[in-house]
Amino acid sequence: MLIAGVALIAVVVYDAISTTLVANSAAGPLTARVGGGLWWLAKRIGAGPHSRIVAAAGPAILVTTILIWMSMLWVGWWLVFSADVDAVVATASGRPADGWDRVYFAGYTVFTLGVGDFRPSGRVWQFATGLSVANGLAMATLAITYSIPVVTAVTERRQQAATITGLGSTAQELLVSVWDGSSLRFLDAPLMSFAADINRTAQRHLTYPILHFFHSPDRSDEFALSVTALDEALTITITAVREDARPHAAAVKTARAAIGRLLGILETSFHDAAEHVPPAPDLTPLRAAGIPVVDDALFHDRLAVHDERRRILLGFATSSSWPWAGAVVTSVEPSSRAAGPRAQRPR
């Protein structure tokens, strides 16, 4: 029982530290499995991207993770204090505690209640009690200080999504909205701002891996679709729009680099690239607005260079149950380039 208890405590502490303190896209092994399983279940039960079940999955996973940490810690210390019949005794009578008494004793020491009906017997168990109090206090503090910045990060991510969506819900709408009749240079300043925001969010996904499980049932607040629309708009810009009408090359490069960094972090631990390349964006809305673009054949040839990036982007966009069409108006392509997202599952 002592070995099992110490092992359980070690697993919980390692998982909590890996999830909260280590800047890595992968959460701790326990948190990753619990979060991935609950997220998979929420998407299966929820009926599409507007489902409240999918929207509630992120907070539910966060709360469940913390409850599991504290429950396993409690069980671990109960096993430790059950390893010796004389480890815990009643304060008044000195009788050895029974099984339930030890559950009670482990609980109030881990949660630092200090009730005092039972006490450790002997120096070894007194030391163990001190460790359990310190362990419980550290874990509770870690859980609380982890939850608050996660909620803050979720709020800021939705704000970023809404800012991008303010220019346009789809890639084509975004480009048409910034077209001034001669160029797309209005995008220069927003792109630099978007790049800074997306870079910050990418780093937060490293620090708070659980952030990936937070999604919005409202299209305007959905970060994955907004970033997808922005990236596809930039892809259209560099492959279809006449060079003298494009935004500044440095602004485009900076924004695409930020999105690429985000996609790399998320693909590592949360979703795979789709098996197929998504359909090519439709250039008709751009032509109707007077934006100078190349013919479709040349556009499709140039677009092929970006197939791998667009497969990763498709996996990211559809990971929250939203369809690709929510971010990009697509055109009909040859069957050899037909696309369809693979059923995504978090790792």
mmCIF file of C-alpha atoms in Angstrom, residues 74 77-78 81-82 87-89 91 97-121 125-126 128-130 132-133:
data_model
loop_
_atom_site.group_PDB
_atom_site.id
_atom_site.type_symbol
_atom_site.label_atom_id
_atom_site.label_comp_id
_atom_site.label_asym_id
_atom_site.label_seq_id
_atom_site.Cartn_x
_atom_site.Cartn_y
_atom_site.Cartn_z
ATOM 1 C CA TRP A 74 -6.294 12.090 -1.487
ATOM 2 C CA TRP A 77 -2.087 9.673 0.906
ATOM 3 C CA TRP A 78 -4.839 7.395 2.223
ATOM 4 C CA PHE A 81 -1.372 6.173 5.906
ATOM 5 C CA SER A 82 -2.926 2.715 5.561
ATOM 6 C CA ALA A 87 0.232 5.080 11.560
ATOM 7 C CA VAL A 88 -2.884 7.038 12.591
ATOM 8 C CA VAL A 89 -4.578 6.924 15.991
ATOM 9 C CA THR A 91 -6.365 11.794 19.479
ATOM 10 C CA ALA A 97 -7.789 4.382 13.120
ATOM 11 C CA ASP A 98 -9.905 2.122 10.919
ATOM 12 C CA GLY A 99 -10.111 2.329 7.106
ATOM 13 C CA TRP A 100 -12.675 5.109 6.971
ATOM 14 C CA ASP A 101 -10.887 7.082 9.681
ATOM 15 C CA ARG A 102 -7.752 7.019 7.551
ATOM 16 C CA VAL A 103 -9.691 8.289 4.529
ATOM 17 C CA TYR A 104 -10.937 11.123 6.740
ATOM 18 C CA PHE A 105 -7.465 11.819 8.152
ATOM 19 C CA ALA A 106 -5.839 11.847 4.686
ATOM 20 C CA GLY A 107 -8.538 14.192 3.405
ATOM 21 C CA TYR A 108 -8.269 16.785 6.114
ATOM 22 C CA THR A 109 -4.466 16.789 6.023
ATOM 23 C CA VAL A 110 -4.262 17.089 2.232
ATOM 24 C CA PHE A 111 -6.842 19.903 2.244
ATOM 25 C CA THR A 112 -5.181 21.428 5.355
ATOM 26 C CA LEU A 113 -8.369 21.505 7.438
ATOM 27 C CA GLY A 114 -6.538 20.714 10.663
ATOM 28 C CA VAL A 115 -9.519 19.093 12.419
ATOM 29 C CA GLY A 116 -7.367 17.103 14.837
ATOM 30 C CA ASP A 117 -9.680 14.169 15.762
ATOM 31 C CA PHE A 118 -6.881 11.844 14.649
ATOM 32 C CA ARG A 119 -3.136 12.256 14.794
ATOM 33 C CA PRO A 120 -0.066 10.525 13.350
ATOM 34 C CA SER A 121 1.665 8.065 15.662
ATOM 35 C CA TRP A 125 4.170 9.383 10.338
ATOM 36 C CA GLN A 126 4.375 12.885 11.779
ATOM 37 C CA ALA A 128 4.580 12.052 6.452
ATOM 38 C CA THR A 129 1.666 14.174 7.700
ATOM 39 C CA GLY A 130 3.718 17.321 7.236
ATOM 40 C CA SER A 132 0.882 15.574 2.918
ATOM 41 C CA VAL A 133 -0.119 19.042 4.160
#
